[in-house]
mmCIF file of C-alpha atoms in Angstrom:
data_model
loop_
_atom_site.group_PDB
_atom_site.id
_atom_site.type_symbol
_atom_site.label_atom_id
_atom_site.label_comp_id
_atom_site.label_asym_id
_atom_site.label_seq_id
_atom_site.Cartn_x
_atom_site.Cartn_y
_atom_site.Cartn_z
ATOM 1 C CA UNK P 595 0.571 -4.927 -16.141
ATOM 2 C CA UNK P 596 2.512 -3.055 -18.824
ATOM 3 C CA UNK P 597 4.529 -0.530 -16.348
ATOM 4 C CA UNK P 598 5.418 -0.286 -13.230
ATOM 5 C CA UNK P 599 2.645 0.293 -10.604
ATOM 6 C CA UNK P 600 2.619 1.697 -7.294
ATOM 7 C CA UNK P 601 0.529 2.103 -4.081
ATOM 8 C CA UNK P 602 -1.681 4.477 -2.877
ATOM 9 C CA UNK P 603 -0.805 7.140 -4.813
ATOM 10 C CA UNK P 604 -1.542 9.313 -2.140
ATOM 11 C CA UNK P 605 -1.348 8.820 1.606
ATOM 12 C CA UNK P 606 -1.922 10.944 4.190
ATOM 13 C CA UNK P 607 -1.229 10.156 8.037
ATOM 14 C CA UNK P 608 -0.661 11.422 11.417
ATOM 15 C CA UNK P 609 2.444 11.903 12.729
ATOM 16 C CA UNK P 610 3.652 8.296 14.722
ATOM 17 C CA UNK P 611 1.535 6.108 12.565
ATOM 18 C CA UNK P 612 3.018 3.034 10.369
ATOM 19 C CA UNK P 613 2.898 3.204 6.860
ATOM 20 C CA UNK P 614 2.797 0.772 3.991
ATOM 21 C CA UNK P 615 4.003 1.294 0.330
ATOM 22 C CA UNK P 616 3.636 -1.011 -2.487
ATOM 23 C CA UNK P 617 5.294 -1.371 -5.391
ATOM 24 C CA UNK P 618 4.116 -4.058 -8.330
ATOM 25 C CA UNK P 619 7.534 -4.295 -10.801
ATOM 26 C CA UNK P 620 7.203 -4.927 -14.827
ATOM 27 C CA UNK P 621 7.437 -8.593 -14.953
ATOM 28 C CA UNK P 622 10.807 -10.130 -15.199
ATOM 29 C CA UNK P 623 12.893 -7.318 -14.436
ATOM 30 C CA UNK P 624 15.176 -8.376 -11.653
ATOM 31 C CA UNK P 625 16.100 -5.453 -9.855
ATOM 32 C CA UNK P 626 14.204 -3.033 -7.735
ATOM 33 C CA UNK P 627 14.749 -0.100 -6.557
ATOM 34 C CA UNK P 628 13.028 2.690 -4.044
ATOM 35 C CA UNK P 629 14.092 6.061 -3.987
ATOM 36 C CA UNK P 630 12.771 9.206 -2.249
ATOM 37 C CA UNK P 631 11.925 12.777 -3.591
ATOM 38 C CA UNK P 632 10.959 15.848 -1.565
ATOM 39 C CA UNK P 633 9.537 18.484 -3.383
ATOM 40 C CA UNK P 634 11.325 20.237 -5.744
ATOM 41 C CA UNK P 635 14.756 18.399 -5.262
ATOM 42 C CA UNK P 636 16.440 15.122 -6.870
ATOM 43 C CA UNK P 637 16.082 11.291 -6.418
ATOM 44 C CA UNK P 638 17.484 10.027 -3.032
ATOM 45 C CA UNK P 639 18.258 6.490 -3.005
ATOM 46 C CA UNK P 640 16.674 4.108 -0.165
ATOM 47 C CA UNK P 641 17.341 0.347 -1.330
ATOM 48 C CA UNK P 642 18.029 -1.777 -4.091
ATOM 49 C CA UNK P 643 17.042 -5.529 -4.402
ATOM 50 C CA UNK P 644 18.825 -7.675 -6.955
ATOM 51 C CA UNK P 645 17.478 -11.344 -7.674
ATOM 52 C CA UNK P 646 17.780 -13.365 -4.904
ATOM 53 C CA UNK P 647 21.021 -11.690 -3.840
ATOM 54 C CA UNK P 648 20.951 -9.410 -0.178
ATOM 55 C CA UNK P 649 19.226 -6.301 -0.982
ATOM 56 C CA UNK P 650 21.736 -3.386 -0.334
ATOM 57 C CA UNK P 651 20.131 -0.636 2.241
ATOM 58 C CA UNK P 652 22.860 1.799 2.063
ATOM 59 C CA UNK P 653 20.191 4.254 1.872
ATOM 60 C CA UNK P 654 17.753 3.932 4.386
ATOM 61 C CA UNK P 655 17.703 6.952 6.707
ATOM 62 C CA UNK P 656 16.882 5.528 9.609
ATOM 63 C CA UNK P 657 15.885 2.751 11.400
ATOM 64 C CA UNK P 658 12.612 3.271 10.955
ATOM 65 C CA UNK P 659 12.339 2.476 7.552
ATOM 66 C CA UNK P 660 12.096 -1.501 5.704
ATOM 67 C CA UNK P 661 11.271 -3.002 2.994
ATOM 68 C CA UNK P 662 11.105 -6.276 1.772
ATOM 69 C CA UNK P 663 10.612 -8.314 -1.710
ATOM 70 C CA UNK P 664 8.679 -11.371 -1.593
ATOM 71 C CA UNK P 665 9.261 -13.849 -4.964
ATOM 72 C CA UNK P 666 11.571 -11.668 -6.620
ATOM 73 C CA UNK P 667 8.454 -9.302 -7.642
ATOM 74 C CA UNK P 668 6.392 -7.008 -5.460
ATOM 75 C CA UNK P 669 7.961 -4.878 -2.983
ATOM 76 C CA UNK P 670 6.747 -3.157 0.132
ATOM 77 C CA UNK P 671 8.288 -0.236 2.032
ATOM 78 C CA UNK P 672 7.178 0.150 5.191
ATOM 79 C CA UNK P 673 8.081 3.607 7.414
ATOM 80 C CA UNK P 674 7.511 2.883 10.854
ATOM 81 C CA UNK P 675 6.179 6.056 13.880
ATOM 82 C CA UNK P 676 6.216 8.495 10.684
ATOM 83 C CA UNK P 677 7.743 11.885 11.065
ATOM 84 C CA UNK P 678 6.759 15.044 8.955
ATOM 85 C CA UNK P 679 10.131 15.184 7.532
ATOM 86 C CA UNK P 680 9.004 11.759 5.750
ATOM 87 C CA UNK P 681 6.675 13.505 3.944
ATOM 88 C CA UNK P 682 8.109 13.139 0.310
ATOM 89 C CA UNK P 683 7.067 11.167 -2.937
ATOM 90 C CA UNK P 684 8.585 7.886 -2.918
ATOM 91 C CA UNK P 685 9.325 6.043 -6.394
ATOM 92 C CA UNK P 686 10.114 2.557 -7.549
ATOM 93 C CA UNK P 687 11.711 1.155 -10.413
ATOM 94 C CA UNK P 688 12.155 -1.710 -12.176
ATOM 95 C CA UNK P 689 15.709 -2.714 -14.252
ATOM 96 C CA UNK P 690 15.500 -5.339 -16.859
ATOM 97 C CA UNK P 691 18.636 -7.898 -17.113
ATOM 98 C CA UNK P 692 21.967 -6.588 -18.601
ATOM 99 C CA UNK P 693 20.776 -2.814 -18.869
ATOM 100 C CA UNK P 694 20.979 0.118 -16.818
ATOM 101 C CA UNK P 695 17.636 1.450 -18.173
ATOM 102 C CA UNK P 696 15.428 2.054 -15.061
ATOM 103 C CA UNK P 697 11.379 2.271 -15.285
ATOM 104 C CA UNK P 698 9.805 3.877 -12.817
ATOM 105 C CA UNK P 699 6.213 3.788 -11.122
ATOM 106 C CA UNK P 700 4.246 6.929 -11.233
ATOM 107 C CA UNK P 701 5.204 7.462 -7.260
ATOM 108 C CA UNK P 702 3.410 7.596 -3.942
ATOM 109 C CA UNK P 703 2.773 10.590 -2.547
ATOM 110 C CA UNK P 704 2.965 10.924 1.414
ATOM 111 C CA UNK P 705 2.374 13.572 3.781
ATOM 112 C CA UNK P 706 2.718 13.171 7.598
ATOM 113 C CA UNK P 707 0.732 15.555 9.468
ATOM 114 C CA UNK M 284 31.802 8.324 -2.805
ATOM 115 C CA UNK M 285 31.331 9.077 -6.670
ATOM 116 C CA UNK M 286 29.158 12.015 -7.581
ATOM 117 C CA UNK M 287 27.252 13.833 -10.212
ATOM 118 C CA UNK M 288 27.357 17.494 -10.989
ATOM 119 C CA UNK M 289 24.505 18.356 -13.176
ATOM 120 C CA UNK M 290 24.064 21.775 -14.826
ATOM 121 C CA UNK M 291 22.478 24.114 -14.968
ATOM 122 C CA UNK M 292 20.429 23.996 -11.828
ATOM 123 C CA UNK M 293 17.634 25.699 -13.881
ATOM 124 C CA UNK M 294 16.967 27.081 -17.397
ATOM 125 C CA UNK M 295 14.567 29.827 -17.969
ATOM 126 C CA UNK M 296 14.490 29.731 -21.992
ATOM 127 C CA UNK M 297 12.220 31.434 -25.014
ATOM 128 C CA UNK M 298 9.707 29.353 -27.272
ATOM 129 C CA UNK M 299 11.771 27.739 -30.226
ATOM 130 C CA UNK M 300 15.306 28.149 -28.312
ATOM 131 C CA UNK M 301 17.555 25.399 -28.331
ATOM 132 C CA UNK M 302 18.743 23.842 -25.146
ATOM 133 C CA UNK M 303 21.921 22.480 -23.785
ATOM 134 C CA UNK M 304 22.342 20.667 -19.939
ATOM 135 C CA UNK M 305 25.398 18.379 -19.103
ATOM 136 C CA UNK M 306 26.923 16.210 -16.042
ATOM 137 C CA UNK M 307 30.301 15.468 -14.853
ATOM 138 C CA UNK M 308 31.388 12.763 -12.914
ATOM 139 C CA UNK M 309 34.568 12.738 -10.346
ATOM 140 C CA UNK M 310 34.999 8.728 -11.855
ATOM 141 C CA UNK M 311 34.176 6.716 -14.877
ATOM 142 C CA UNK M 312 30.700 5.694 -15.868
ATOM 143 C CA UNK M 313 30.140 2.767 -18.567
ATOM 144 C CA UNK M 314 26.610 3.802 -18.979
ATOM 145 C CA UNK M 315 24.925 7.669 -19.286
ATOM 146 C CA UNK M 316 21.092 7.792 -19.176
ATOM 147 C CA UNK M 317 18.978 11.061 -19.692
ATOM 148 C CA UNK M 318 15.725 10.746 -17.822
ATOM 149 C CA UNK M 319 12.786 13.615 -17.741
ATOM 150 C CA UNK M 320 10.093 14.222 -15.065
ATOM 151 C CA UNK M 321 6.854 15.976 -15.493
ATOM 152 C CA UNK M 322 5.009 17.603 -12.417
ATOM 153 C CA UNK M 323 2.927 14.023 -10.752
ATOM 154 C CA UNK M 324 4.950 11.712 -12.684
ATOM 155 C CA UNK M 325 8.046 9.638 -12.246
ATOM 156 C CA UNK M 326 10.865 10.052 -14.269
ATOM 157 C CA UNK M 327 10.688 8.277 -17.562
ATOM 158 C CA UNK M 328 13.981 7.535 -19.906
ATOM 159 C CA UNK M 329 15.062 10.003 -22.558
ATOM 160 C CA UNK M 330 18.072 8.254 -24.005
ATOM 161 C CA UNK M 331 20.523 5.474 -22.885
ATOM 162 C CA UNK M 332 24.353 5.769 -23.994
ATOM 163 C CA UNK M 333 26.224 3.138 -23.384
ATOM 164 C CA UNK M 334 29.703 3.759 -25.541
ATOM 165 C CA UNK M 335 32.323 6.421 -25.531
ATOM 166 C CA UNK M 336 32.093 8.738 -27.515
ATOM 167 C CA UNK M 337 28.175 7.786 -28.769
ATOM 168 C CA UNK M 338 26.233 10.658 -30.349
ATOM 169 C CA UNK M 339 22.529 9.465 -29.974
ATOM 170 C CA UNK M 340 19.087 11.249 -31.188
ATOM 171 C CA UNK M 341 15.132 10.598 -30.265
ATOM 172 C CA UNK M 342 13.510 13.405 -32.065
ATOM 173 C CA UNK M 343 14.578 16.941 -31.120
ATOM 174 C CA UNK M 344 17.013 15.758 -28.194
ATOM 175 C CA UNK M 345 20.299 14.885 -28.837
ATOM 176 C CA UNK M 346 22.578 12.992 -26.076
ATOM 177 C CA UNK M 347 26.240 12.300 -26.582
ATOM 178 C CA UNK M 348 28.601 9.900 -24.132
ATOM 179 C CA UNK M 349 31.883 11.896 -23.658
ATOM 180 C CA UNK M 350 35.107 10.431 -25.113
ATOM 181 C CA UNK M 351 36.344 10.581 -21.114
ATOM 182 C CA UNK M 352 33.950 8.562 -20.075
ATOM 183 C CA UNK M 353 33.354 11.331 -17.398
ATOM 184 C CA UNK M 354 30.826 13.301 -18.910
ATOM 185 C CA UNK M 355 27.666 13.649 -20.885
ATOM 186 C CA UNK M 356 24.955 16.536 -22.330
ATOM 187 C CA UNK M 357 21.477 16.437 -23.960
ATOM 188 C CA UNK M 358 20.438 19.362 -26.049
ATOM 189 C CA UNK M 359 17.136 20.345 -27.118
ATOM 190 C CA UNK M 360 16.418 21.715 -30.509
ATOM 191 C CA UNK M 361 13.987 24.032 -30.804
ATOM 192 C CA UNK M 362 11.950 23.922 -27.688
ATOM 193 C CA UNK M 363 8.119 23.582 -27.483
ATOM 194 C CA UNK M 364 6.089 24.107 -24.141
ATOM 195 C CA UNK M 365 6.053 20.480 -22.889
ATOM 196 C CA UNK M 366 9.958 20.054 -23.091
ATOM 197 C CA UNK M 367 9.044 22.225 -19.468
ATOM 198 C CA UNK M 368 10.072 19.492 -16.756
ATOM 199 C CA UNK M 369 13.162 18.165 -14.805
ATOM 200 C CA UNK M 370 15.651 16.480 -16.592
ATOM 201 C CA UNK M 371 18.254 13.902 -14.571
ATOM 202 C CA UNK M 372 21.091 12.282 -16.236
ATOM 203 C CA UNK M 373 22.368 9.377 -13.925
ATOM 204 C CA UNK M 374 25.020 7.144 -14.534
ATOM 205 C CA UNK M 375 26.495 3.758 -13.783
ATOM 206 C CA UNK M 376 29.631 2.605 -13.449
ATOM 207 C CA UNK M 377 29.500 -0.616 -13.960
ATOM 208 C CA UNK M 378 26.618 -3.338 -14.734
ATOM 209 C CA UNK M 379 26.624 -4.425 -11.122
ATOM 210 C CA UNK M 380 26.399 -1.352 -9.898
ATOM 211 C CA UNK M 381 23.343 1.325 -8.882
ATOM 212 C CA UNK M 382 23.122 4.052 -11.071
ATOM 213 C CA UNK M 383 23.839 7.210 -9.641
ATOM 214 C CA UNK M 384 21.707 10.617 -10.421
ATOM 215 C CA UNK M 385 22.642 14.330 -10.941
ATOM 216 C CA UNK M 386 20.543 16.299 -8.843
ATOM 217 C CA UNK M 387 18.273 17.673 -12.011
ATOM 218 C CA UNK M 388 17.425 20.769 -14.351
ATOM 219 C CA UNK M 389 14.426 22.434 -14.452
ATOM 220 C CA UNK M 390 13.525 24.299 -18.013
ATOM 221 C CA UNK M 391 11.048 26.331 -17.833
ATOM 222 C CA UNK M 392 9.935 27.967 -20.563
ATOM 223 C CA UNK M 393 8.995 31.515 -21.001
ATOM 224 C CA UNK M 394 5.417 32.683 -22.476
#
């Protein structure tokens, strides 16, 4: 597609349960990142995949979050036993080679009940 | 770690005003971006700077790259209803490095 799509757009789950993001990239751009935003505040950084180099998780609050990238192009975070202070919109972008530009998904929307 | 001070936190502004929001950084950046966010959306890119001292325009917004390489504002000219929305400057140190964010203004405009 032309932009960068994401995953449900909305999810809403009980408290403990597993969740699954996606996140579909603009093709060719080789780095991907997720990032988290509660309501009303800034971007929070999660994790950053670059090519086939090791993605860097410096952000990942806990254990209970992953996320992978399979062939360099769609990525899936995954929050495992959800909490309600997960609840948050979480965004992914795309970065084209040799720029800083980021593009980002329209975001998916979770709550945890 | 390096940070972003972004200001102001908020703007409450009149119909037609002109605007002005900047960032500081504690260490260098080689690239300045100015990103805006409406309510649902994600944020989408304003303007990229990627020289000292640049002076760039897309319609009524104006961004400029500080001479220090430290800092960096976007004004508005003449502000219309849907400038309303968070605006995030980030920046980047280096190529091979994530970008790092300011932590957003909201302008809100008066009826």
């Amino acid at each position: 597609g032309a932009g960068v799509s994401q995953s449900p757009s909305n999810k809403v789950t009980e408290k403990g349960k597993d969740v699954e993001l996606r996140c579909d990239p603009i093709s060719g751009h080789t780095a991907l990142y997720w990032y988290r935003q509660s309501l009303g505040q800034g971007l929070e950084f999660l994790i950053y995949f670059q090519g086939n180099s090791a993605p860097d998780k410096s952000g990942l609050p806990s254990d209970r979050f992953s996320a992978e990238r399979t062939g360099g192009s769609v990525s899936t975070l995954t929050i495992q036993r959800t909490q309600q202070e997960d609840s948050a919109v979480y965004l992914c972008a795309g970065r084209g080679r040799n720029t800083g530009e980021l593009f980002f998904g329209e975001g998916s929307r979770l709550t945890v009940l | 770690g390096q940070q972003l001070n972004q200001s102001p936190q908020s703007m409450f502004i009149q119909e037609g005003e002109d605007v002005s929001m900047n960032c500081t950084s504690s260490s260098i950046f080689n690239t300045w971006l100015w990103y805006k966010q409406d309510p649902g959306e994600g944020p989408v890119l304003l303007i990229a700077l990627y020289k000292a001292g640049e002076l760039t325009s897309n319609g009524r917004l104006t961004a400029q790259f500080g001479i220090t390489r430290k800092d960096s504002f976007l004004n508005i000219s003449a502000s219309i209803p849907s400038d309303v929305g968070i605006y995030f400057c980030a920046g980047q140190p280096d190529s091979n490095y994530q970008l790092i964010w300011g932590a957003g203004t909201k302008l809100i405009i008066k009826p």
